[in-house]
XYZ file of C-alpha atoms in Angstrom:
293
model
C 33.226 -17.588 44.624
C 37.143 -17.512 45.119
C 36.912 -13.740 44.960
C 34.326 -13.963 47.827
C 36.660 -15.902 50.018
C 39.695 -13.488 49.295
C 37.510 -10.725 50.357
C 36.562 -12.260 53.488
C 40.176 -13.248 54.408
C 41.209 -9.503 53.615
C 38.383 -8.497 56.046
C 39.390 -10.979 58.836
C 43.174 -10.064 58.487
C 42.147 -6.112 59.048
C 40.031 -7.098 61.951
C 42.568 -9.086 63.701
C 45.273 -6.378 63.239
C 42.916 -3.827 64.866
C 42.358 -6.474 67.730
C 45.916 -6.685 68.572
C 46.393 -2.811 68.782
C 43.429 -2.706 71.179
C 44.391 -5.731 73.426
C 45.036 -3.556 76.215
C 43.462 -0.417 77.662
C 44.697 2.608 76.532
C 43.685 6.427 75.723
C 45.228 8.281 72.910
C 45.067 11.573 71.347
C 46.340 13.224 68.147
C 45.723 13.979 64.729
C 43.928 11.875 62.130
C 45.517 12.383 58.670
C 44.300 11.715 55.185
C 46.792 11.652 52.363
C 47.360 11.093 48.750
C 47.883 7.496 47.587
C 51.190 5.872 48.041
C 52.334 9.075 49.901
C 51.896 7.850 53.341
C 55.573 8.162 54.273
C 55.855 11.795 53.084
C 52.690 12.577 54.981
C 54.095 11.324 58.080
C 57.291 13.434 57.928
C 55.279 16.585 56.921
C 52.983 15.958 59.969
C 55.873 15.772 62.377
C 57.322 19.128 60.692
C 53.674 21.113 61.011
C 53.019 19.750 64.564
C 56.697 20.628 66.001
C 56.660 23.868 64.311
C 53.274 25.007 65.862
C 54.199 23.389 69.129
C 57.190 25.553 69.241
C 54.878 28.589 68.416
C 52.288 28.053 71.264
C 53.961 25.690 73.789
C 57.531 26.958 73.959
C 58.185 25.320 77.314
C 57.121 22.012 75.686
C 59.251 22.617 72.837
C 62.226 23.214 74.988
C 61.379 20.019 77.046
C 61.274 18.148 73.585
C 64.814 19.421 72.681
C 66.312 18.228 76.036
C 64.787 14.773 75.739
C 66.358 14.472 72.218
C 69.690 15.283 73.772
C 69.172 12.512 76.264
C 68.032 10.250 73.694
C 71.465 10.282 71.728
C 73.018 8.771 75.093
C 70.008 6.343 76.286
C 68.785 3.162 74.406
C 65.155 3.879 75.423
C 63.737 6.646 73.065
C 61.306 9.029 74.102
C 59.442 10.974 71.780
C 56.959 13.711 71.291
C 55.052 12.282 68.340
C 54.343 8.818 67.445
C 52.900 7.037 64.092
C 50.198 4.939 65.035
C 49.507 2.050 62.545
C 45.938 2.624 61.425
C 46.222 -0.461 58.880
C 44.237 1.709 56.306
C 45.737 3.092 53.139
C 45.898 6.729 52.982
C 44.851 7.117 56.614
C 47.546 7.816 59.308
C 47.222 8.748 62.981
C 49.918 10.809 64.691
C 49.880 10.207 68.469
C 50.911 12.755 70.845
C 52.898 11.746 74.093
C 50.509 12.967 76.619
C 52.229 11.575 79.416
C 55.435 13.532 78.965
C 53.647 16.589 76.981
C 50.072 16.958 79.137
C 49.651 20.579 78.228
C 49.561 20.152 74.459
C 45.805 20.506 73.193
C 45.036 18.941 69.745
C 42.085 21.268 69.363
C 43.961 24.530 70.315
C 46.747 23.333 67.638
C 44.054 22.412 65.089
C 42.400 25.691 65.376
C 45.559 27.930 64.961
C 46.733 25.537 61.802
C 43.227 26.036 60.242
C 43.103 29.795 61.013
C 46.463 30.152 59.100
C 45.256 28.159 56.316
C 41.876 29.894 55.679
C 42.358 33.460 57.321
C 46.027 34.069 56.565
C 46.073 31.947 53.366
C 49.343 30.299 54.303
C 50.100 26.937 52.520
C 51.235 24.402 55.221
C 50.798 21.161 53.533
C 51.944 19.427 50.368
C 50.892 15.604 50.849
C 48.333 15.842 53.642
C 44.786 16.409 52.775
C 42.897 16.341 56.013
C 44.094 16.755 59.596
C 41.297 16.193 62.225
C 42.132 16.439 65.898
C 41.116 13.520 67.941
C 40.534 13.664 71.545
C 39.978 10.143 72.395
C 41.339 6.840 70.615
C 40.223 3.659 72.404
C 38.828 0.184 71.914
C 35.507 0.178 69.662
C 32.794 -0.842 71.941
C 29.420 0.969 72.474
C 30.343 1.116 76.209
C 33.519 2.786 75.797
C 31.925 5.192 73.258
C 29.328 6.202 75.666
C 31.777 6.765 78.515
C 34.216 9.103 76.398
C 31.276 10.685 74.287
C 29.763 11.897 77.548
C 32.813 13.847 78.623
C 32.987 15.609 75.061
C 29.252 16.442 75.295
C 29.633 17.866 78.804
C 32.661 20.002 77.725
C 30.736 21.593 74.394
C 27.051 21.374 74.651
C 25.866 23.993 77.403
C 22.515 24.755 78.301
C 22.661 28.471 77.606
C 21.449 28.318 74.058
C 20.773 25.631 71.488
C 23.539 24.119 69.652
C 22.706 22.720 66.098
C 24.943 19.447 65.643
C 25.444 16.752 63.255
C 27.164 13.010 63.294
C 29.929 12.348 60.815
C 30.494 8.410 60.925
C 32.942 6.292 59.106
C 33.659 2.668 59.627
C 36.092 0.029 57.909
C 36.808 -3.454 58.354
C 34.524 -4.468 61.407
C 30.658 -4.796 61.528
C 29.972 -4.909 65.113
C 29.116 -1.142 65.376
C 26.926 0.701 63.188
C 25.911 4.405 62.581
C 22.278 3.963 64.105
C 23.633 2.577 67.462
C 26.172 5.387 67.626
C 23.422 8.104 66.895
C 21.007 6.363 69.519
C 23.750 6.830 72.392
C 24.318 10.626 71.426
C 20.355 11.395 71.192
C 20.395 9.922 74.687
C 23.526 11.994 75.918
C 22.552 15.286 74.219
C 19.930 17.319 75.507
C 16.844 18.069 73.334
C 17.650 21.500 73.458
C 20.175 20.984 70.774
C 19.014 19.873 67.404
C 20.500 18.185 64.614
C 21.273 20.526 61.615
C 23.612 19.359 58.638
C 23.740 22.524 56.642
C 24.787 25.078 59.538
C 25.854 22.989 62.640
C 27.791 24.576 65.585
C 29.367 21.156 66.251
C 30.222 18.118 64.469
C 30.385 14.976 66.169
C 33.288 12.853 64.393
C 33.410 9.042 64.801
C 35.734 7.081 62.838
C 36.002 3.130 63.342
C 39.012 1.200 61.764
C 38.715 -2.370 62.700
C 38.619 -2.626 66.458
C 39.769 1.043 67.020
C 37.651 4.007 67.536
C 38.622 7.796 67.112
C 36.161 10.390 68.248
C 35.992 14.364 68.726
C 33.729 17.153 68.353
C 34.632 19.581 65.771
C 33.472 23.420 65.256
C 33.397 24.920 61.867
C 33.495 21.758 60.008
C 32.046 23.086 56.737
C 33.677 26.537 56.978
C 37.004 24.739 57.099
C 36.071 22.390 54.403
C 35.964 19.091 56.616
C 39.353 20.133 58.066
C 41.404 20.208 54.875
C 44.636 22.042 55.259
C 45.412 21.887 51.347
C 42.286 23.298 50.127
C 43.004 26.619 51.868
C 43.900 29.855 50.628
C 40.390 31.703 51.065
C 37.514 31.276 53.225
C 34.854 28.967 51.724
C 32.265 31.630 51.391
C 34.760 33.728 49.201
C 35.084 30.891 46.513
C 31.390 30.164 46.045
C 30.105 32.935 44.203
C 32.949 32.506 41.588
C 32.015 29.029 40.971
C 28.324 29.541 40.996
C 28.868 32.332 38.346
C 31.011 30.093 36.064
C 27.969 27.379 36.186
C 25.339 30.144 35.510
C 27.190 31.544 32.481
C 27.327 27.835 31.198
C 23.564 27.376 31.737
C 22.659 30.436 30.029
C 24.614 29.412 26.607
C 22.814 26.296 26.915
C 19.142 27.702 27.185
C 17.428 26.998 23.828
C 14.536 29.334 24.201
C 14.653 33.250 23.923
C 12.000 33.728 26.575
C 13.775 35.861 29.652
C 11.887 33.749 32.081
C 13.591 30.690 30.916
C 16.798 32.029 31.463
C 16.070 33.067 34.878
C 14.836 29.541 35.708
C 18.076 28.098 34.475
C 19.889 30.729 36.622
C 18.189 29.677 39.810
C 19.426 26.006 39.606
C 21.855 25.017 42.237
C 25.333 24.721 41.392
C 25.943 20.734 41.483
C 29.918 21.303 41.897
C 29.434 22.520 45.356
C 30.394 20.500 48.238
C 28.075 22.549 50.803
C 24.844 22.502 48.823
C 22.290 19.776 48.387
C 22.451 18.483 44.591
C 18.882 18.901 43.785
C 17.592 20.487 40.305
C 14.370 21.896 38.925
C 13.403 20.158 35.846
C 12.664 22.614 33.133
C 11.854 21.582 29.639
C 13.813 23.863 27.742
C 17.141 23.610 29.749
C 19.924 21.265 28.780
C 21.702 20.526 31.702
C 25.837 19.965 31.244
């Protein structure tokens, strides 16, 4: 009984903290990060370095403006930054806010596309502490009316009527029970034309929605599976290049576990899908003479 009360107090504490952050109307964009446990401070520093490095490459004028602001900050008490660490009140989850008022030309989607391209196509190692780096276009108070208003902007931008675009909803929620996945999905089905259908395996776009307390983060993400759920630490090779090797290793182990000498039994074991794959459904065929690992 006492344990249930403690859990309830913890839930209310996080909910109140989110409500305080969302007490006024605001609209942010930036990057939602996940990192290792107890590595939040290192991840924030690493995120600043990565974003500033790519801003210098892609937006040299904004980088020059930022350097001028840094020189002014040494003499003024009011400090103007390009990046801010927005407190999410969630362990291992960080949000780096872009100062869009001072730097309006910085596009988080373009930054993310180039960073992920370097990680997966050029095999560059860019992060040590950050696990996922998800671009977020809109951050606002977690209400269904606000969600519908900003979701409409994203749908108008990405879902064109020239051809069907398969899509899928990724929904995560913490420290609140005022919004659920079915409500969000119903709104999206109302906004998105029936021409575009839902497909988890090969979506053109993933509609990403995360709710932490009273704060909601949303964006539409292309190539979600290809970029391994926007992980910048799993990189080195594209996803399709790594799957055959893992599948072969699993096949070898299965062949050794087959108890019969019949060639058809061996072939049935090889046809079983790899359970270690993140991008295949974990379904297995039951074979009498096959002993799974």
